[in-house]
Short mmCIF file of C-alpha atoms in Angstrom, two decimals:
data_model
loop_
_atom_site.label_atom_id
_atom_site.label_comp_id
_atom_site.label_asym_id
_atom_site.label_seq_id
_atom_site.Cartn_x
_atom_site.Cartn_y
_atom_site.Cartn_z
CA UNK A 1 -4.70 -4.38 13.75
CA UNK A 2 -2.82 -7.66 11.99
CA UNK A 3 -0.20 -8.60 14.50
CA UNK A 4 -0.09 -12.46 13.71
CA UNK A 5 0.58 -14.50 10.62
CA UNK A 6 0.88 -18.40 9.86
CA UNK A 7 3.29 -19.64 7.27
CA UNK A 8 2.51 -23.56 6.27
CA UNK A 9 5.63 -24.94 5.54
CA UNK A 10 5.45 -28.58 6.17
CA UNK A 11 4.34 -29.96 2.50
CA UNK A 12 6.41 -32.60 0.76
CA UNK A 13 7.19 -30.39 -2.39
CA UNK A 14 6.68 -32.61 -4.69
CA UNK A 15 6.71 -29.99 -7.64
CA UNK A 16 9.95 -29.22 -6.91
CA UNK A 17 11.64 -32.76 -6.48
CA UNK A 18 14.42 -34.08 -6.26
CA UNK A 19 15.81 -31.67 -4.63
CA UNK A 20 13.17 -30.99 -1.99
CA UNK A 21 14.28 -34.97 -0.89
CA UNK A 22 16.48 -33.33 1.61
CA UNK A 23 16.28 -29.54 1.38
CA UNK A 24 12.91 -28.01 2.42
CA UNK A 25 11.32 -25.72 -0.44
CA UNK A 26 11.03 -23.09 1.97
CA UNK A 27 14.72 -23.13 1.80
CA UNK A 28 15.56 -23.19 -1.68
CA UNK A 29 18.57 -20.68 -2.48
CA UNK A 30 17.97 -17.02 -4.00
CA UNK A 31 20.90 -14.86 -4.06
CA UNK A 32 22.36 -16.39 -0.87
CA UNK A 33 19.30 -16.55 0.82
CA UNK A 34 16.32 -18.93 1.75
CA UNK A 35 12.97 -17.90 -0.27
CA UNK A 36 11.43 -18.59 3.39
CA UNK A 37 13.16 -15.24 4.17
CA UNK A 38 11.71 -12.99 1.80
CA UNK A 39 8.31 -13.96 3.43
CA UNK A 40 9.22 -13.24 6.55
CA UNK A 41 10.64 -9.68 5.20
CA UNK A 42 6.86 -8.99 4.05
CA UNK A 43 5.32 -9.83 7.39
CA UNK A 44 7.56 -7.89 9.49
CA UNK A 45 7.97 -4.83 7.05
CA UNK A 46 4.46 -5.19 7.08
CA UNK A 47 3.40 -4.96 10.88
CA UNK A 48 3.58 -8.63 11.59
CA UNK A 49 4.66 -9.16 15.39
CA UNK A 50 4.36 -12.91 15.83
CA UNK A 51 4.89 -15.60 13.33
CA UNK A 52 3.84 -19.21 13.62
CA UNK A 53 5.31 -21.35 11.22
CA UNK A 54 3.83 -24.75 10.36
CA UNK A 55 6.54 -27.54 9.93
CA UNK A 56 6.77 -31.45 9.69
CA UNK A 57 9.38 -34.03 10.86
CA UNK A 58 11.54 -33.23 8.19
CA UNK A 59 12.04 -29.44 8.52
CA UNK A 60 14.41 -29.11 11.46
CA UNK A 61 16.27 -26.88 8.86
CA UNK A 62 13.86 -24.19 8.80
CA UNK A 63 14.39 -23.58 12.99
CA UNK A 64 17.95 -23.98 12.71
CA UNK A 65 17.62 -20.72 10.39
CA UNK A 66 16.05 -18.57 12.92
CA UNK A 67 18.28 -19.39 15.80
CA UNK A 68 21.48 -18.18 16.97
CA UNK A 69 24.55 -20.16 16.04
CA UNK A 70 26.83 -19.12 18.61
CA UNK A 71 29.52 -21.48 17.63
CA UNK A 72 29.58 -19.42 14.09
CA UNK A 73 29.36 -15.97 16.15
CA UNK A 74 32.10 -17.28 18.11
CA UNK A 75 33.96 -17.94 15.18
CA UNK A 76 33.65 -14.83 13.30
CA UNK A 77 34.65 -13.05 16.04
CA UNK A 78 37.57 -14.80 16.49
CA UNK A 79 38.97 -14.57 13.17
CA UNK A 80 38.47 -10.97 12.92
CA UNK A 81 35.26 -11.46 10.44
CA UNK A 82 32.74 -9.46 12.60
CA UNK A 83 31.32 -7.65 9.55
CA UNK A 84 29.65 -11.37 8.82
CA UNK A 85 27.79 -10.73 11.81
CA UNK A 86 25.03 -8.96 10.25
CA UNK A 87 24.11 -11.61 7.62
CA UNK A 88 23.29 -13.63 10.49
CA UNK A 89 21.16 -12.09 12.75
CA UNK A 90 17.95 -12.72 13.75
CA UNK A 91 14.87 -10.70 12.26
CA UNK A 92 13.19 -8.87 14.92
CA UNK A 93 10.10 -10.88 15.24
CA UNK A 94 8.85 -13.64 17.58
CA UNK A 95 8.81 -17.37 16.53
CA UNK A 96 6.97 -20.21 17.41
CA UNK A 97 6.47 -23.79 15.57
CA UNK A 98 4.02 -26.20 15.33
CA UNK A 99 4.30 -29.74 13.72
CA UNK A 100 2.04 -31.05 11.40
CA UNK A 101 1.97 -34.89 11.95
CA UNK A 102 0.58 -35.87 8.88
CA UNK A 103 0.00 -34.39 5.33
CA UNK A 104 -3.59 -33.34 5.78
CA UNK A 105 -3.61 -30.46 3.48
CA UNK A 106 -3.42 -26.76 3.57
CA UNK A 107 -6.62 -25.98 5.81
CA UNK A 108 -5.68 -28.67 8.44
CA UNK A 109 -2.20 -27.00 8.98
CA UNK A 110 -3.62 -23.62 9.17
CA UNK A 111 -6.12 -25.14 11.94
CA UNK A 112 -2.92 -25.75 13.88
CA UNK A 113 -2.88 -22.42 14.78
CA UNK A 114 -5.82 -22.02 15.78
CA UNK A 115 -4.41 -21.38 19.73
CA UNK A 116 -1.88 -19.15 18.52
CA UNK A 117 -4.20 -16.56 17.08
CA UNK A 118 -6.70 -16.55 19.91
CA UNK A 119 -9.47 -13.99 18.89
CA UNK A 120 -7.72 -12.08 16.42
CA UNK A 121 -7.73 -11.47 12.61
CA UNK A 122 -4.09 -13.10 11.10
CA UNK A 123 -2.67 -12.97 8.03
CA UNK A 124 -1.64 -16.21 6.35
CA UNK A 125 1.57 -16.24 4.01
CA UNK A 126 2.02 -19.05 1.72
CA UNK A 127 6.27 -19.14 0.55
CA UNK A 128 5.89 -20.62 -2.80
CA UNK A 129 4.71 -17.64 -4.20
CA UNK A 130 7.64 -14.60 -3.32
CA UNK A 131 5.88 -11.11 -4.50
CA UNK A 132 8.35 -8.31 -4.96
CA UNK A 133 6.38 -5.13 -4.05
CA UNK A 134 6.09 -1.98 -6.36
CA UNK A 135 5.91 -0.15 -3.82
CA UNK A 136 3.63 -1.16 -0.55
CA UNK A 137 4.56 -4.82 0.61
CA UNK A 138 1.86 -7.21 -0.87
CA UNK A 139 0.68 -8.13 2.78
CA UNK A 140 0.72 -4.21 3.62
CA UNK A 141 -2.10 -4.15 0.84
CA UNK A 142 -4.04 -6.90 2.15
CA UNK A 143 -3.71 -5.28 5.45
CA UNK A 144 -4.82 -1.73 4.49
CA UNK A 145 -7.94 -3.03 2.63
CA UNK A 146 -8.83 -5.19 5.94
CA UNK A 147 -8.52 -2.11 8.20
CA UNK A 148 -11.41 -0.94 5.21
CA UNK A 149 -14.05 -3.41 5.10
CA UNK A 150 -13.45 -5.85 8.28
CA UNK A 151 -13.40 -9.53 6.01
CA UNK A 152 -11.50 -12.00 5.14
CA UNK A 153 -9.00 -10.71 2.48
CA UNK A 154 -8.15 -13.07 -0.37
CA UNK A 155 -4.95 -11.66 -2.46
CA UNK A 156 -5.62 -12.65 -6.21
CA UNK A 157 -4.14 -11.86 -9.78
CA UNK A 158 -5.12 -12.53 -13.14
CA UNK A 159 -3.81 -15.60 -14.52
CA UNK A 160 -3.79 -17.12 -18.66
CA UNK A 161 -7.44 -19.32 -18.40
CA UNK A 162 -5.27 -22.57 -19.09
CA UNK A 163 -3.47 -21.87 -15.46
CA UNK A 164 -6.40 -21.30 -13.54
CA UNK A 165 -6.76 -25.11 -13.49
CA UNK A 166 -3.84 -25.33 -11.00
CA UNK A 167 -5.13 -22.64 -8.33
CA UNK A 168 -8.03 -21.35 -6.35
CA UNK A 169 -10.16 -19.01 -8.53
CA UNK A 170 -12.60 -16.62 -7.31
CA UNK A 171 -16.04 -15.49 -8.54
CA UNK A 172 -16.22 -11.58 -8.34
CA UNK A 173 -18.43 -8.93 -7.93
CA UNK A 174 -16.66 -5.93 -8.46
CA UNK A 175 -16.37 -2.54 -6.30
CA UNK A 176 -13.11 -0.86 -6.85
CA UNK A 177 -9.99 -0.18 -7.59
CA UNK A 178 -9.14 -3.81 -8.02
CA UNK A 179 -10.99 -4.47 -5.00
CA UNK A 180 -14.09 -7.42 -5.15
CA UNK A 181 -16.60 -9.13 -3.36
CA UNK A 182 -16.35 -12.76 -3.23
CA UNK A 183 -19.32 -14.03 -4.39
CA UNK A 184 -17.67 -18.02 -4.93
CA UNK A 185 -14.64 -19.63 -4.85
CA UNK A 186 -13.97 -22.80 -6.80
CA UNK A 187 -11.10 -25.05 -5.66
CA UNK A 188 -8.67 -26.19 -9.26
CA UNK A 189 -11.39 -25.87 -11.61
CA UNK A 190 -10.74 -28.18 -14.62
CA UNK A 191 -13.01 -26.42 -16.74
CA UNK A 192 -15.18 -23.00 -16.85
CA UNK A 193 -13.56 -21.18 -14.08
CA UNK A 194 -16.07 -18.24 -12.43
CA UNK A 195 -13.37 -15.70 -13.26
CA UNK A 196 -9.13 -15.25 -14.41
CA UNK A 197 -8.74 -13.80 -11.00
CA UNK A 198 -6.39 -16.79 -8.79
CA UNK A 199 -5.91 -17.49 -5.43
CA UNK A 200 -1.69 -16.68 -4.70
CA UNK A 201 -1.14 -17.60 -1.27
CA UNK A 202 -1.74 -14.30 0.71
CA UNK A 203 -4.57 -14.24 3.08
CA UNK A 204 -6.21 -11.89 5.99
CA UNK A 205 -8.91 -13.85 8.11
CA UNK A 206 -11.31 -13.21 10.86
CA UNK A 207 -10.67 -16.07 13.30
CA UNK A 208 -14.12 -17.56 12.88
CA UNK A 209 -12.37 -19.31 9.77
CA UNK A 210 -11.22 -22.02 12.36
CA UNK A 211 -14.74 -23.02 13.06
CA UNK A 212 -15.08 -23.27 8.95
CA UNK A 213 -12.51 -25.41 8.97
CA UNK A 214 -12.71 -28.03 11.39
CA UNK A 215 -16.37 -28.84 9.90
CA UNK A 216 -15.00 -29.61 6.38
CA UNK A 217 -14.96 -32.61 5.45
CA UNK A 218 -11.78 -33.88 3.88
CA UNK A 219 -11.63 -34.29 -0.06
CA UNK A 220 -11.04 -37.46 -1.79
CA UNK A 221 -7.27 -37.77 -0.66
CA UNK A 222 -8.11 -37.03 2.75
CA UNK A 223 -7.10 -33.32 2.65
CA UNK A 224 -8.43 -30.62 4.71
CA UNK A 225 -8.91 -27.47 1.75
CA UNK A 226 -8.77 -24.24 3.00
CA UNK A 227 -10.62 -23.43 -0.55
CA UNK A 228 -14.01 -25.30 1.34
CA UNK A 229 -13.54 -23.43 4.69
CA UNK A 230 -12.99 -19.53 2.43
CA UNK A 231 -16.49 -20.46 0.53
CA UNK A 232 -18.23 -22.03 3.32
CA UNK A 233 -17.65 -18.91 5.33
CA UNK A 234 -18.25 -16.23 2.41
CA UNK A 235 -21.91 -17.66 2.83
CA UNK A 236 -22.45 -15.75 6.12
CA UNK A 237 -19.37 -13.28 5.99
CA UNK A 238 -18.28 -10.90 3.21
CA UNK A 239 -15.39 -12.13 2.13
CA UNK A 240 -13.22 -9.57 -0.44
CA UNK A 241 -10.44 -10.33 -3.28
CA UNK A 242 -7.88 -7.77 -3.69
CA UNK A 243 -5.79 -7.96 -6.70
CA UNK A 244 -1.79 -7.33 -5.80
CA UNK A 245 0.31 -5.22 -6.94
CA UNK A 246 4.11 -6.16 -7.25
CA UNK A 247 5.29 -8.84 -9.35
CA UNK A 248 4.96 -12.70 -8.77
CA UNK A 249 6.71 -15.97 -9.03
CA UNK A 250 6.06 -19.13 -7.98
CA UNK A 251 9.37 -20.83 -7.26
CA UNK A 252 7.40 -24.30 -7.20
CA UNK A 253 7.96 -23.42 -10.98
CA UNK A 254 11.41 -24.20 -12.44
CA UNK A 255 11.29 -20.90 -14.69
CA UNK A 256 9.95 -18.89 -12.50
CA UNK A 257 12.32 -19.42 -9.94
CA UNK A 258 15.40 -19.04 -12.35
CA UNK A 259 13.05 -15.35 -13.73
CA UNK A 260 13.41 -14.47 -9.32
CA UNK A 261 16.43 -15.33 -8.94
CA UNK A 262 18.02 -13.33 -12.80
CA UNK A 263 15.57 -10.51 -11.58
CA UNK A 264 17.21 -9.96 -7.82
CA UNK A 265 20.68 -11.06 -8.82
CA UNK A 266 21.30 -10.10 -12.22
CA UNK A 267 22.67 -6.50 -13.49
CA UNK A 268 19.33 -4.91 -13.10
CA UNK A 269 18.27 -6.32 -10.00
CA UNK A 270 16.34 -4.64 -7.61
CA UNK A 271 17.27 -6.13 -4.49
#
């Protein structure tokens, strides 16, 4: 059973600048709410219990969200507005934070958590990339195949060859039904990537990742890649890819997030 995720949210978001100067990604607007809130909605719709999010300095913001603001309750209440009361309450999950000092990369603030998880397997949920589900919440899929096979669970989806450059691509060996065998993992590969199957930011890992990851050595700008730990390990694990079904955007991208945000809020809108 997956009772725990992570969500890293304490990058600089430099794809998204200016505007990530003083508002956290992880907070960027869709249809009146944060896009850190639709990731959230996957965990706990599917089975999540405790969430650990990863912040920095900067992201005060992001706790301020999931706390009461009694002065606004108060408020509400007084002017006879109580049916605002819903929009802000809490989600029913627990919380807890964790600063991450420095920019170190994606692995180091995932070894953060290494405490919070203990000995169990955790799912790790990465908010630039919102998937709306067709049907089963994109998590609940990694989670079902887990429950399967018992290894690390890499979510992946076919991507145009001249985007693989920008993401983790795996090298397959297929089984079924969408479902592979990880047989490599290349981190950004500039040219002849192993497959068209990319990395997008949902994960299920046996704990012994943490052990991966604090013996990798950090790349040339000093980063800790989570990439280096997920092939490292696939050596002695199995490690599967699970292709996703629901449809994607990454909101780092400026069309994409304008396609999310037409798609939920426009006259056709699901959500």
């Amino acid at each position: 059973m997956v009772r725990k995720a992570i969500i890293p949210a304490a990058g600089y978001g430099t794809r998204t600048l200016p505007i990530t100067k003083v508002l956290p990604k992880e907070m960027l607007p869709i249809c009146g709410r944060p896009a850190l809130d639709f990731i959230v909605e996957e965990a706990i719709n599917s089975g999540i219990e405790q969430i650990l999010i990863i912040v920095s300095r900067s992201k005060n913001m992001i706790l301020d969200y999931y706390d009461r603001s009694v002065e606004l309750e108060t408020y509400l209440e007084e002017k006879d507005k109580t049916h605002l009361l819903k929009e802000i309450s809490l989600p029913n999950v627990h919380f807890q934070y964790v600063r991450q000092s420095y920019a170190r990369g994606l692995g180091d603030a995932i070894l953060l958590g290494k405490h919070f998880v203990g000995n169990e397997p955790f799912a790790v949920l990465l908010p630039d990339e919102i998937i709306l589900p067709n049907e089963k919440e994109p998590l609940q899929q990694l989670i079902d195949m887990y429950t399967e096979y018992q290894g690390n669970i890499i979510g992946v989806k076919k991507l145009d060859p001249a985007e693989l450059r920008n993401y983790g691509v795996i090298q397959p060996e297929s089984l079924k039904n969408k479902e592979y065998k990880i047989v490599d993992i290349v981190e950004k590969p500039q040219e002849s990537p192993p497959s068209d199957l990319a990395v997008i930011g949902r994960y299920i890992f046996d704990p012994a990742i943490f052990t991966y990851l604090e013996n990798v050595k950090p790349d040339v700008g000093g980063e800790i890649q989570l990439t280096d730990a997920i092939r490292a390990m696939a050596k002695d694990y199995t490690s599967y890819g699970l292709e996703i079904e629901g449809k994607c955007f990454d909101i780092a991208k400026t069309s994409e997030y304008v396609e999310l945000i037409n798609y939920i809020c426009g006259p056709r809108g699901k959500k």
